[in-house]
Amino acid sequence: MPPSLTTQITQIERVRLAGANDTEWDIAIKYPEKPAKGIITAISSTRRCNSSSDDNSSSLALPALTHPHIHLDKAYVHSTRECTHLLPSEGSFQEALSLTTQAKKQFNQADLMKRGEWLLAESVSAGVTAMRAFVEVDHTVKLTCLEAGLKLKDQWKECCDVQIVSFAQDPIFSSEYGDENRDLIEEALQRYPQIDVIGTTPYVESSTDAARRNIDWAIETALKLDKHVDFHLDYTLDGSKEALVWYVLQALQRNNWTSQSSRRRVMLGHCTRLTLFTNDEWSDLAKKIRNNDLPVSFVGLPTSDMYMASASPAVNAPHNRARGTLHVLKMIREHGLDAIIGVNNVGNAFTPWGSADPLSLACLGVGIYQAGTQKDAELLYECVSTRARAAIGLLGSRGGSGLMLKEGDQPDIVLLHNVDDTGCNVSRPRRSVAEVVWDPPARVSRHVIANGRLKLPSHPMYPETARYSFKDNDA
């Protein structure tokens, strides 16, 4: 069940901000809208502090975390008794598709709600206050996963803004079930206006022509219904296969989908085929997006990509098995592309390893991208926070870069405290964003504020370094 929340916070006192560690700040929050949407109205410095001193125990206030791409209905399948016989034996993509199809035949509302709550609880406790959640619609599960996802979206709305993706993992223009799968998604879109995003997987179609029809249908339908669109795209390291990203951009141009014509965005996930691009191809891609004002974002999914996307080893070098995932930091810095990272799957055949904590993913990025500077760490945090939120269309006009809280921001905040999580009466401070990313603190060290309301921890540790003032219930 969702966590207990306090009443609305009107003041947070004595915290440090990203990029301003030598000063403590007070944050004022007001609620001008009904239903009440909070807004930070003032941030004022209170006193100087020595950021290098061990005595500095002020909490660090950062923007809340975001899941830009996560599968709600398939989470923790491996943790259920019903699926203990469906554990991976090969680790291949085709095996994961097969095992997941078998698991989906056993899905029911109670099971989906239980595992969905596991994912939401793990995510919210880590500091996630917004997510784009995929739920599958097809001939196997019909609308069961979608209906469970919509229930969870409503039940958890006070602490997490859940965007629901009506997702076609299976073909919708090929195979014996293609027409039925597409009909079911169209039925879902008509029946449930709460759906935020149309998602498809063009690469599972039986031919390039069918994949292109998949793309055209998704873009045209999303524009007609005013939805975001999200493609699982180009998930291969086979350089002989056509990169469909070019066709997606052509289809967006053909349908006049620009940042000016629609506030809805387009997300392209995985895209491991793009790691084989030359510098000229990357430059052409960035130029095409920029010159045509296309609201396109890319999401790398390292835990899945590194596990699933691998090239066959060479005969004379059997241990040399190339793996690939989008280099999001280079995409941002060298080409000006909008790129982020996401958790994707947790506890199933597509990704049996890793957690739902976006900070652990940012930490992994340090090694994957050989990104060890403080600026690298700050950018990686943005990629699971402000940039991720902007990419799924939730951040508004603020933009996605920067971690210092500002006036006008929505009060979705993670406060990182110095807490003894060792049981040894020793607490190790993390004074900067880099220290948080390099070695993420335990959840017990995190206070999560969702739209100005503090998630009450179930443990007895209440750090006193940050002080809160609350709005009266009757106010």
XYZ file of N, CA, C and O in Angstrom, residues 219-395:
708
model
N 2.782 6.561 -34.486
C 2.909 8.012 -34.585
C 1.579 8.651 -34.962
O 1.142 9.646 -34.357
N 0.912 8.096 -35.948
C -0.372 8.656 -36.384
C -1.429 8.556 -35.285
O -2.201 9.500 -35.065
N -1.464 7.428 -34.589
C -2.454 7.253 -33.516
C -2.163 8.180 -32.341
O -3.075 8.778 -31.754
N -0.891 8.309 -31.983
C -0.526 9.180 -30.864
C -0.877 10.635 -31.165
O -1.371 11.361 -30.289
N -0.620 11.079 -32.378
C -0.973 12.455 -32.744
C -2.476 12.667 -32.698
O -2.961 13.692 -32.213
N -3.214 11.712 -33.220
C -4.672 11.832 -33.250
C -5.259 11.902 -31.841
O -6.201 12.660 -31.584
N -4.686 11.124 -30.915
C -5.228 11.045 -29.556
C -4.479 11.925 -28.564
O -4.793 11.922 -27.380
N -3.484 12.673 -29.031
C -2.702 13.569 -28.175
C -2.003 12.790 -27.061
O -2.145 13.083 -25.880
N -1.228 11.789 -27.453
C -0.454 10.973 -26.519
C 1.036 11.097 -26.842
O 1.434 11.411 -27.964
N 1.871 10.838 -25.843
C 3.286 10.619 -26.108
C 3.435 9.282 -26.841
O 2.556 8.414 -26.761
N 4.567 9.106 -27.525
C 4.866 7.811 -28.135
C 6.253 7.371 -27.683
O 7.149 8.188 -27.489
N 6.399 6.054 -27.478
C 7.635 5.510 -26.921
C 7.961 4.204 -27.640
O 7.213 3.227 -27.545
N 9.066 4.195 -28.386
C 9.463 3.016 -29.136
C 10.625 2.291 -28.471
O 11.621 2.907 -28.088
N 10.500 0.958 -28.343
C 11.665 0.110 -28.139
C 12.242 -0.080 -29.540
O 11.587 -0.659 -30.413
N 13.465 0.387 -29.768
C 13.937 0.517 -31.147
C 15.375 0.019 -31.314
O 16.203 0.191 -30.406
N 15.636 -0.562 -32.484
C 17.015 -0.876 -32.907
C 17.798 -1.592 -31.815
O 18.940 -1.223 -31.501
N 17.210 -2.640 -31.255
C 17.839 -3.364 -30.149
C 18.683 -4.512 -30.714
O 18.290 -5.681 -30.667
N 19.840 -4.172 -31.261
C 20.729 -5.155 -31.862
C 22.134 -4.567 -31.955
O 22.307 -3.347 -31.909
N 23.108 -5.432 -32.087
C 24.475 -5.013 -32.389
C 24.919 -5.578 -33.741
O 26.105 -5.708 -34.011
N 23.934 -5.873 -34.574
C 24.186 -6.398 -35.910
C 24.235 -5.233 -36.892
O 23.201 -4.639 -37.231
N 25.434 -4.895 -37.348
C 25.596 -3.757 -38.236
C 24.983 -3.947 -39.604
O 24.812 -2.972 -40.349
N 24.632 -5.185 -39.955
C 24.007 -5.420 -41.262
C 22.516 -5.073 -41.264
O 21.903 -4.988 -42.327
N 21.947 -4.882 -40.091
C 20.530 -4.544 -39.997
C 20.325 -3.040 -40.100
O 21.091 -2.257 -39.539
N 19.276 -2.665 -40.808
C 18.955 -1.257 -40.981
C 18.594 -0.615 -39.646
O 17.856 -1.200 -38.846
N 19.104 0.579 -39.415
C 18.734 1.339 -38.212
C 17.421 2.071 -38.488
O 17.367 2.977 -39.330
N 16.378 1.686 -37.791
C 15.049 2.254 -38.049
C 14.873 3.649 -37.465
O 13.842 4.277 -37.676
N 15.875 4.128 -36.726
C 15.759 5.480 -36.175
C 15.551 6.499 -37.288
O 14.812 7.475 -37.124
N 16.173 6.275 -38.441
C 16.010 7.212 -39.558
C 14.567 7.242 -40.037
O 14.033 8.305 -40.362
N 13.934 6.068 -40.070
C 12.536 6.023 -40.520
C 11.613 6.706 -39.509
O 10.655 7.379 -39.892
N 11.908 6.555 -38.213
C 11.113 7.242 -37.196
C 11.164 8.753 -37.419
O 10.130 9.440 -37.385
N 12.348 9.287 -37.645
C 12.489 10.728 -37.851
C 11.757 11.171 -39.120
O 11.116 12.236 -39.146
N 11.842 10.367 -40.184
C 11.111 10.685 -41.410
C 9.601 10.702 -41.161
O 8.887 11.593 -41.648
N 9.116 9.715 -40.403
C 7.679 9.639 -40.121
C 7.217 10.826 -39.276
O 6.115 11.355 -39.474
N 8.035 11.260 -38.347
C 7.688 12.431 -37.540
C 7.616 13.676 -38.423
O 6.690 14.492 -38.289
N 8.574 13.834 -39.322
C 8.533 14.969 -40.244
C 7.302 14.907 -41.139
O 6.619 15.915 -41.352
N 7.041 13.733 -41.678
C 5.911 13.562 -42.592
C 4.581 13.907 -41.913
O 3.660 14.417 -42.548
N 4.502 13.660 -40.616
C 3.280 13.949 -39.869
C 3.325 15.296 -39.149
O 2.441 15.594 -38.340
N 4.384 16.076 -39.415
C 4.510 17.429 -38.855
C 4.496 17.419 -37.323
O 3.881 18.279 -36.691
N 5.189 16.441 -36.752
C 5.280 16.368 -35.284
C 6.546 17.123 -34.870
O 7.661 16.617 -34.954
N 6.379 18.342 -34.425
C 7.500 19.165 -33.975
C 7.229 19.643 -32.560
O 6.128 19.490 -32.024
N 8.238 20.261 -31.966
C 8.059 20.827 -30.623
C 7.024 21.936 -30.621
O 6.410 22.226 -29.586
N 6.820 22.567 -31.775
C 5.852 23.650 -31.869
C 4.436 23.134 -32.108
O 3.459 23.740 -31.671
N 4.324 21.988 -32.810
C 2.999 21.493 -33.183
C 2.356 20.655 -32.093
O 1.143 20.480 -32.070
N 3.165 20.105 -31.175
C 2.618 19.242 -30.131
C 3.471 19.326 -28.877
O 4.698 19.393 -28.949
N 2.822 19.332 -27.735
C 3.564 19.310 -26.470
C 3.950 17.883 -26.088
O 4.645 17.662 -25.102
N 3.485 16.914 -26.870
C 3.818 15.515 -26.599
C 5.196 15.172 -27.164
O 5.627 15.726 -28.164
N 5.854 14.222 -26.510
C 7.233 13.900 -26.856
C 7.354 12.478 -27.402
O 6.444 11.652 -27.258
N 8.514 12.219 -28.000
C 8.817 10.917 -28.588
C 10.069 10.368 -27.922
O 11.110 11.032 -27.894
N 9.965 9.160 -27.378
C 11.101 8.522 -26.716
C 11.547 7.313 -27.527
O 10.716 6.527 -28.002
N 12.858 7.157 -27.667
C 13.431 6.014 -28.359
C 14.316 5.259 -27.376
O 15.312 5.795 -26.879
N 13.927 4.013 -27.078
C 14.611 3.244 -26.048
C 15.519 2.160 -26.595
O 15.294 1.614 -27.675
N 16.540 1.824 -25.839
C 17.577 0.849 -26.169
C 18.500 1.401 -27.259
O 19.578 1.892 -26.962
N 18.091 1.261 -28.534
C 18.850 1.827 -29.672
C 20.318 1.418 -29.662
O 21.200 2.213 -30.024
N 20.602 0.178 -29.288
C 21.993 -0.267 -29.224
C 22.644 -0.300 -30.607
O 23.868 -0.193 -30.714
N 21.847 -0.466 -31.660
C 22.391 -0.436 -33.027
C 23.119 0.879 -33.301
O 24.089 0.918 -34.088
N 22.702 1.957 -32.630
C 23.306 3.266 -32.862
C 24.738 3.337 -32.333
O 25.505 4.224 -32.734
N 25.116 2.422 -31.438
C 26.485 2.437 -30.931
C 27.491 2.090 -32.027
O 28.687 2.303 -31.851
N 27.009 1.581 -33.157
C 27.866 1.264 -34.297
C 27.969 2.423 -35.279
O 28.651 2.310 -36.297
N 27.295 3.526 -34.987
C 27.315 4.688 -35.886
C 28.718 5.302 -35.952
O 29.467 5.303 -34.969
N 29.023 5.865 -37.108
C 30.242 6.661 -37.262
C 29.989 8.069 -36.712
O 28.844 8.455 -36.433
N 31.040 8.850 -36.584
C 30.878 10.243 -36.150
C 29.976 11.014 -37.106
O 29.163 11.843 -36.684
N 30.116 10.740 -38.411
C 29.277 11.438 -39.391
C 27.804 11.073 -39.208
O 26.929 11.940 -39.324
N 27.538 9.810 -38.930
C 26.140 9.393 -38.722
C 25.555 10.046 -37.477
O 24.392 10.480 -37.468
N 26.365 10.126 -36.403
C 25.877 10.808 -35.197
C 25.602 12.284 -35.490
O 24.588 12.837 -35.053
N 26.489 12.914 -36.230
C 26.290 14.331 -36.569
C 25.042 14.517 -37.419
O 24.263 15.457 -37.206
N 24.819 13.610 -38.376
C 23.632 13.702 -39.231
C 22.355 13.499 -38.411
O 21.348 14.188 -38.637
N 22.413 12.554 -37.481
C 21.247 12.290 -36.635
C 20.893 13.519 -35.801
O 19.730 13.952 -35.749
N 21.882 14.089 -35.137
C 21.645 15.266 -34.298
C 21.150 16.439 -35.138
O 20.238 17.180 -34.722
N 21.723 16.612 -36.324
C 21.321 17.717 -37.201
C 19.881 17.557 -37.660
O 19.112 18.528 -37.694
N 19.494 16.348 -37.996
C 18.126 16.095 -38.462
C 17.112 16.386 -37.356
O 16.049 16.969 -37.605
N 17.432 16.002 -36.142
C 16.528 16.258 -35.016
C 16.455 17.751 -34.724
O 15.366 18.328 -34.555
N 17.610 18.388 -34.674
C 17.660 19.809 -34.337
C 17.028 20.682 -35.426
O 16.213 21.565 -35.129
N 17.371 20.448 -36.665
C 16.890 21.309 -37.748
C 15.398 21.175 -38.001
O 14.778 22.094 -38.541
N 14.831 20.041 -37.623
C 13.400 19.836 -37.827
C 12.594 19.985 -36.535
O 11.406 19.674 -36.522
N 13.261 20.454 -35.462
C 12.590 20.753 -34.198
C 11.778 19.557 -33.696
O 10.626 19.687 -33.287
N 12.393 18.380 -33.734
C 11.702 17.157 -33.329
C 11.881 16.926 -31.823
O 13.008 16.928 -31.335
N 10.790 16.728 -31.080
C 10.880 16.529 -29.621
C 11.244 15.096 -29.271
O 10.470 14.354 -28.663
N 12.455 14.699 -29.653
C 12.898 13.312 -29.527
C 13.916 13.186 -28.406
O 14.863 13.977 -28.315
N 13.734 12.177 -27.562
C 14.696 11.837 -26.517
C 15.116 10.383 -26.686
O 14.357 9.554 -27.194
N 16.322 10.080 -26.233
C 16.839 8.713 -26.252
C 17.037 8.256 -24.806
O 17.541 9.013 -23.975
N 16.661 7.008 -24.534
C 16.898 6.471 -23.193
C 17.733 5.199 -23.310
O 17.326 4.221 -23.938
N 18.934 5.260 -22.743
C 19.764 4.077 -22.629
C 19.338 3.280 -21.410
O 18.965 3.850 -20.379
N 19.396 1.968 -21.520
C 18.916 1.087 -20.452
C 20.028 0.090 -20.116
O 19.960 -1.096 -20.460
N 21.081 0.590 -19.452
C 22.331 -0.183 -19.332
C 22.199 -1.551 -18.695
O 22.858 -2.494 -19.141
N 21.381 -1.688 -17.654
C 21.327 -2.997 -16.987
C 20.770 -4.061 -17.923
O 21.220 -5.206 -17.910
N 19.784 -3.693 -18.742
C 19.251 -4.639 -19.729
C 20.156 -4.744 -20.943
O 20.414 -5.845 -21.455
N 20.632 -3.595 -21.430
C 21.435 -3.591 -22.649
C 22.712 -4.406 -22.481
O 23.099 -5.183 -23.370
N 23.396 -4.234 -21.361
C 24.654 -4.945 -21.152
C 24.417 -6.444 -20.964
O 25.283 -7.270 -21.256
N 23.239 -6.797 -20.474
C 22.905 -8.204 -20.263
C 22.424 -8.862 -21.553
O 22.785 -9.996 -21.863
N 21.603 -8.125 -22.333
C 20.939 -8.708 -23.491
C 21.633 -8.427 -24.822
O 21.698 -9.285 -25.688
N 22.090 -7.197 -25.037
C 22.612 -6.803 -26.349
C 24.082 -7.148 -26.448
O 24.946 -6.402 -25.997
N 24.373 -8.286 -27.046
C 25.765 -8.689 -27.204
C 25.957 -9.292 -28.584
O 25.068 -9.954 -29.122
N 27.108 -9.044 -29.142
C 27.445 -9.612 -30.441
C 28.048 -10.995 -30.252
O 28.652 -11.301 -29.220
N 27.902 -11.838 -31.237
C 28.466 -13.190 -31.161
C 29.990 -13.118 -31.106
O 30.601 -12.330 -31.832
N 30.625 -13.925 -30.268
C 32.091 -13.874 -30.172
C 32.738 -14.408 -31.440
O 32.198 -15.264 -32.131
N 33.914 -13.875 -31.723
C 34.665 -14.352 -32.877
C 35.199 -15.751 -32.607
O 35.483 -16.121 -31.460
N 35.348 -16.526 -33.673
C 35.815 -17.905 -33.521
C 37.209 -17.940 -32.891
O 37.507 -18.778 -32.037
N 38.050 -16.997 -33.309
C 39.428 -17.000 -32.808
C 39.595 -16.197 -31.524
O 40.694 -16.046 -31.030
N 38.499 -15.641 -31.018
C 38.552 -14.888 -29.749
C 37.246 -15.130 -28.990
O 36.408 -14.239 -28.854
N 37.057 -16.342 -28.486
C 35.755 -16.721 -27.897
C 35.362 -15.928 -26.663
O 34.194 -15.905 -26.302
N 36.324 -15.293 -25.997
C 35.999 -14.504 -24.815
C 35.703 -13.043 -25.147
O 35.298 -12.271 -24.267
N 35.894 -12.646 -26.383
C 35.687 -11.257 -26.802
C 34.254 -11.095 -27.264
O 33.946 -11.189 -28.456
N 33.368 -10.852 -26.324
C 31.945 -10.734 -26.630
C 31.517 -9.282 -26.429
O 31.298 -8.821 -25.312
N 31.420 -8.573 -27.525
C 31.091 -7.144 -27.450
C 29.695 -6.928 -26.896
O 28.769 -7.672 -27.194
N 29.572 -5.898 -26.071
C 28.269 -5.511 -25.520
C 28.084 -4.029 -25.760
O 29.055 -3.278 -25.885
N 26.832 -3.593 -25.804
C 26.618 -2.193 -26.160
C 25.437 -1.560 -25.458
O 24.420 -2.209 -25.209
N 25.599 -0.296 -25.135
C 24.502 0.530 -24.641
C 24.820 1.966 -25.034
O 25.999 2.328 -25.186
N 23.812 2.771 -25.240
C 24.018 4.151 -25.667
C 24.954 4.891 -24.719
O 24.801 4.804 -23.493
N 25.891 5.632 -25.270
C 26.795 6.451 -24.455
C 26.119 7.812 -24.268
O 26.370 8.770 -25.001
N 25.255 7.877 -23.270
C 24.398 9.056 -23.122
C 25.198 10.336 -22.857
O 24.797 11.420 -23.302
N 26.305 10.228 -22.154
C 27.067 11.442 -21.847
C 27.674 12.040 -23.115
O 27.644 13.263 -23.309
N 28.204 11.213 -24.000
C 28.718 11.711 -25.271
C 27.591 12.267 -26.138
O 27.767 13.272 -26.840
N 26.446 11.607 -26.125
C 25.311 12.078 -26.919
C 24.904 13.492 -26.502
O 24.587 14.338 -27.342
N 24.932 13.734 -25.199
C 24.558 15.054 -24.680
C 25.635 16.080 -24.992
O 25.361 17.149 -25.547
N 26.875 15.750 -24.654
C 27.946 16.745 -24.710
C 28.480 16.985 -26.112
O 28.769 18.119 -26.492
N 28.619 15.919 -26.884
C 29.245 16.071 -28.197
C 28.250 16.377 -29.311
O 28.619 16.977 -30.323
N 26.983 15.957 -29.103
C 26.026 16.113 -30.195
C 24.776 16.911 -29.803
O 23.924 17.155 -30.652
N 24.679 17.309 -28.552
C 23.533 18.104 -28.130
C 22.215 17.366 -28.170
O 21.144 17.975 -28.243
N 22.265 16.038 -28.107
C 21.041 15.236 -28.118
C 20.448 15.156 -26.723
O 21.139 15.323 -25.715
N 19.165 14.901 -26.668
C 18.475 14.717 -25.398
C 18.534 13.236 -25.053
O 17.861 12.416 -25.700
N 19.340 12.877 -24.069
C 19.555 11.480 -23.738
C 19.577 11.295 -22.231
O 20.064 12.160 -21.490
N 19.041 10.159 -21.782
C 18.920 9.854 -20.359
C 19.163 8.362 -20.154
O 19.431 7.633 -21.112
N 19.063 7.891 -18.922
C 19.169 6.464 -18.642
C 18.004 6.028 -17.763
O 17.446 6.823 -17.005
N 17.631 4.746 -17.883
C 16.508 4.225 -17.113
C 16.748 2.799 -16.661
O 17.590 2.077 -17.214
N 15.982 2.359 -15.678
C 16.150 1.037 -15.069
C 15.605 -0.078 -15.961
O 16.167 -1.163 -16.049
N 14.482 0.157 -16.634
C 13.840 -0.778 -17.555
C 13.170 -1.944 -16.837
O 12.008 -1.859 -16.483
N 13.866 -3.052 -16.645
C 13.283 -4.232 -16.014
C 13.974 -4.532 -14.686
O 15.163 -4.271 -14.521
N 13.201 -5.122 -13.778
C 13.750 -5.542 -12.493
C 13.233 -6.947 -12.192
O 12.017 -7.186 -12.190
N 14.147 -7.876 -11.979
C 13.762 -9.195 -11.488
C 12.992 -10.048 -12.461
O 12.062 -10.761 -12.062
N 13.357 -10.018 -13.751
C 12.731 -10.928 -14.709
C 13.768 -11.394 -15.723
O 14.948 -11.033 -15.635
N 13.346 -12.185 -16.687
C 14.293 -12.814 -17.600
C 15.014 -11.811 -18.494
O 16.098 -12.105 -19.002
N 14.423 -10.646 -18.702
C 15.097 -9.626 -19.502
C 16.235 -8.970 -18.714
O 17.232 -8.551 -19.285
N 16.059 -8.862 -17.405
C 17.091 -8.267 -16.542
C 16.968 -8.888 -15.148
O 16.294 -8.355 -14.278
N 17.619 -10.023 -14.918
C 17.481 -10.680 -13.611
C 18.316 -10.041 -12.513
O 18.258 -10.473 -11.363
N 19.091 -9.011 -12.851
C 19.981 -8.408 -11.861
C 19.673 -6.919 -11.724
O 19.001 -6.329 -12.563
N 20.161 -6.298 -10.654
C 19.974 -4.866 -10.460
C 18.744 -4.552 -9.622
O 17.884 -5.394 -9.379
N 18.674 -3.300 -9.176
C 17.596 -2.862 -8.299
C 16.771 -1.785 -8.977
O 17.070 -1.343 -10.089
N 15.731 -1.341 -8.289
C 14.860 -0.286 -8.801
C 15.344 1.097 -8.402
O 14.645 2.080 -8.650
N 16.515 1.202 -7.826
C 17.046 2.487 -7.367
C 17.775 3.198 -8.508
O 18.827 2.734 -8.955
N 17.261 4.333 -8.996
C 17.953 5.038 -10.081
C 19.355 5.499 -9.712
O 20.202 5.638 -10.592
N 19.616 5.735 -8.420
C 20.965 6.139 -8.035
C 21.970 5.023 -8.271
O 23.127 5.278 -8.618
N 21.549 3.774 -8.104
C 22.468 2.665 -8.390
C 22.772 2.609 -9.874
O 23.876 2.218 -10.280
N 21.823 3.004 -10.706
C 22.044 3.053 -12.149
C 23.013 4.178 -12.506
O 23.913 3.999 -13.332
N 22.838 5.340 -11.890
C 23.779 6.438 -12.109
C 25.182 6.027 -11.697
O 26.172 6.346 -12.370
N 25.286 5.311 -10.595
C 26.580 4.811 -10.122
C 27.189 3.859 -11.145
O 28.380 3.947 -11.470
N 26.383 2.958 -11.686
C 26.853 2.038 -12.720
C 27.378 2.797 -13.935
O 28.360 2.399 -14.570
N 26.727 3.917 -14.250
C 27.138 4.722 -15.390
C 28.556 5.250 -15.266
O 29.233 5.465 -16.281
N 29.027 5.474 -14.056
C 30.403 5.947 -13.859
C 31.379 4.957 -14.472
O 32.332 5.330 -15.162
N 31.137 3.659 -14.248
C 32.013 2.640 -14.797
C 31.777 2.394 -16.276
O 32.735 2.264 -17.048
N 30.524 2.325 -16.684
C 30.211 2.027 -18.086
C 30.787 3.089 -19.011
O 31.376 2.780 -20.054
N 30.630 4.358 -18.625
C 31.050 5.452 -19.492
C 32.445 5.986 -19.144
O 32.884 6.965 -19.731
N 33.111 5.335 -18.186
C 34.411 5.819 -17.685
C 34.302 7.308 -17.370
O 35.062 8.143 -17.850
N 33.323 7.617 -16.525
C 32.951 9.006 -16.247
C 33.175 9.287 -14.766
O 32.247 9.226 -13.961
N 34.416 9.621 -14.409
C 34.768 9.715 -13.005
C 34.887 11.099 -12.426
O 35.235 11.242 -11.250
N 34.599 12.145 -13.201
C 34.726 13.492 -12.662
C 33.461 13.899 -11.913
O 32.401 13.286 -12.057
N 33.575 14.976 -11.136
C 32.400 15.472 -10.431
C 31.331 15.942 -11.419
O 30.137 15.720 -11.197
N 31.761 16.575 -12.520
C 30.792 17.018 -13.527
C 30.084 15.833 -14.166
O 28.888 15.894 -14.456
N 30.823 14.742 -14.374
C 30.201 13.524 -14.898
C 29.116 13.022 -13.951
O 28.012 12.659 -14.369
N 29.433 12.982 -12.669
C 28.480 12.491 -11.677
C 27.234 13.358 -11.635
O 26.112 12.849 -11.524
N 27.411 14.667 -11.725
C 26.257 15.565 -11.718
C 25.379 15.344 -12.946
O 24.140 15.347 -12.852
N 26.012 15.122 -14.105
C 25.236 14.861 -15.316
C 24.506 13.527 -15.225
O 23.353 13.402 -15.653
N 25.146 12.527 -14.654
C 24.489 11.232 -14.467
C 23.289 11.356 -13.526
O 22.247 10.717 -13.740
N 23.426 12.179 -12.485
C 22.270 12.406 -11.596
C 21.141 13.069 -12.378
O 19.973 12.685 -12.241
N 21.472 14.064 -13.187
C 20.435 14.702 -14.009
C 19.718 13.673 -14.887
O 18.506 13.759 -15.107
N 20.486 12.694 -15.388
C 19.923 11.708 -16.308
C 18.917 10.775 -15.643
O 18.134 10.106 -16.327
N 18.923 10.696 -14.324
C 17.902 9.909 -13.614
C 16.998 10.816 -12.781
O 16.267 10.354 -11.910
N 17.059 12.106 -13.067
C 16.280 13.070 -12.284
C 15.657 14.120 -13.198
O 14.656 13.857 -13.861
N 16.247 15.295 -13.264
C 15.617 16.411 -13.966
C 15.531 16.181 -15.473
O 14.520 16.495 -16.104
N 16.604 15.667 -16.080
C 16.554 15.401 -17.519
C 15.548 14.298 -17.839
O 14.834 14.365 -18.850
N 15.494 13.275 -16.985
C 14.538 12.193 -17.202
C 13.106 12.699 -17.103
O 12.232 12.327 -17.891
N 12.865 13.575 -16.142
C 11.518 14.111 -15.963
C 11.098 14.964 -17.164
O 9.963 14.890 -17.632
N 12.028 15.758 -17.671
C 11.728 16.580 -18.845
C 11.484 15.708 -20.074
O 10.608 15.994 -20.888
N 12.255 14.625 -20.200
C 12.148 13.766 -21.379
C 10.788 13.087 -21.473
O 10.295 12.833 -22.579
N 10.160 12.797 -20.345
C 8.823 12.186 -20.384
C 7.717 13.232 -20.320
O 6.544 12.901 -20.176
N 8.111 14.506 -20.438
C 7.119 15.563 -20.589
C 6.525 16.084 -19.309
O 5.432 16.664 -19.325
N 7.225 15.942 -18.185
C 6.642 16.343 -16.897
C 7.237 17.607 -16.295
O 6.661 18.168 -15.375
N 8.384 18.052 -16.801
C 9.072 19.136 -16.103
C 8.631 20.527 -16.535
O 8.913 21.510 -15.879
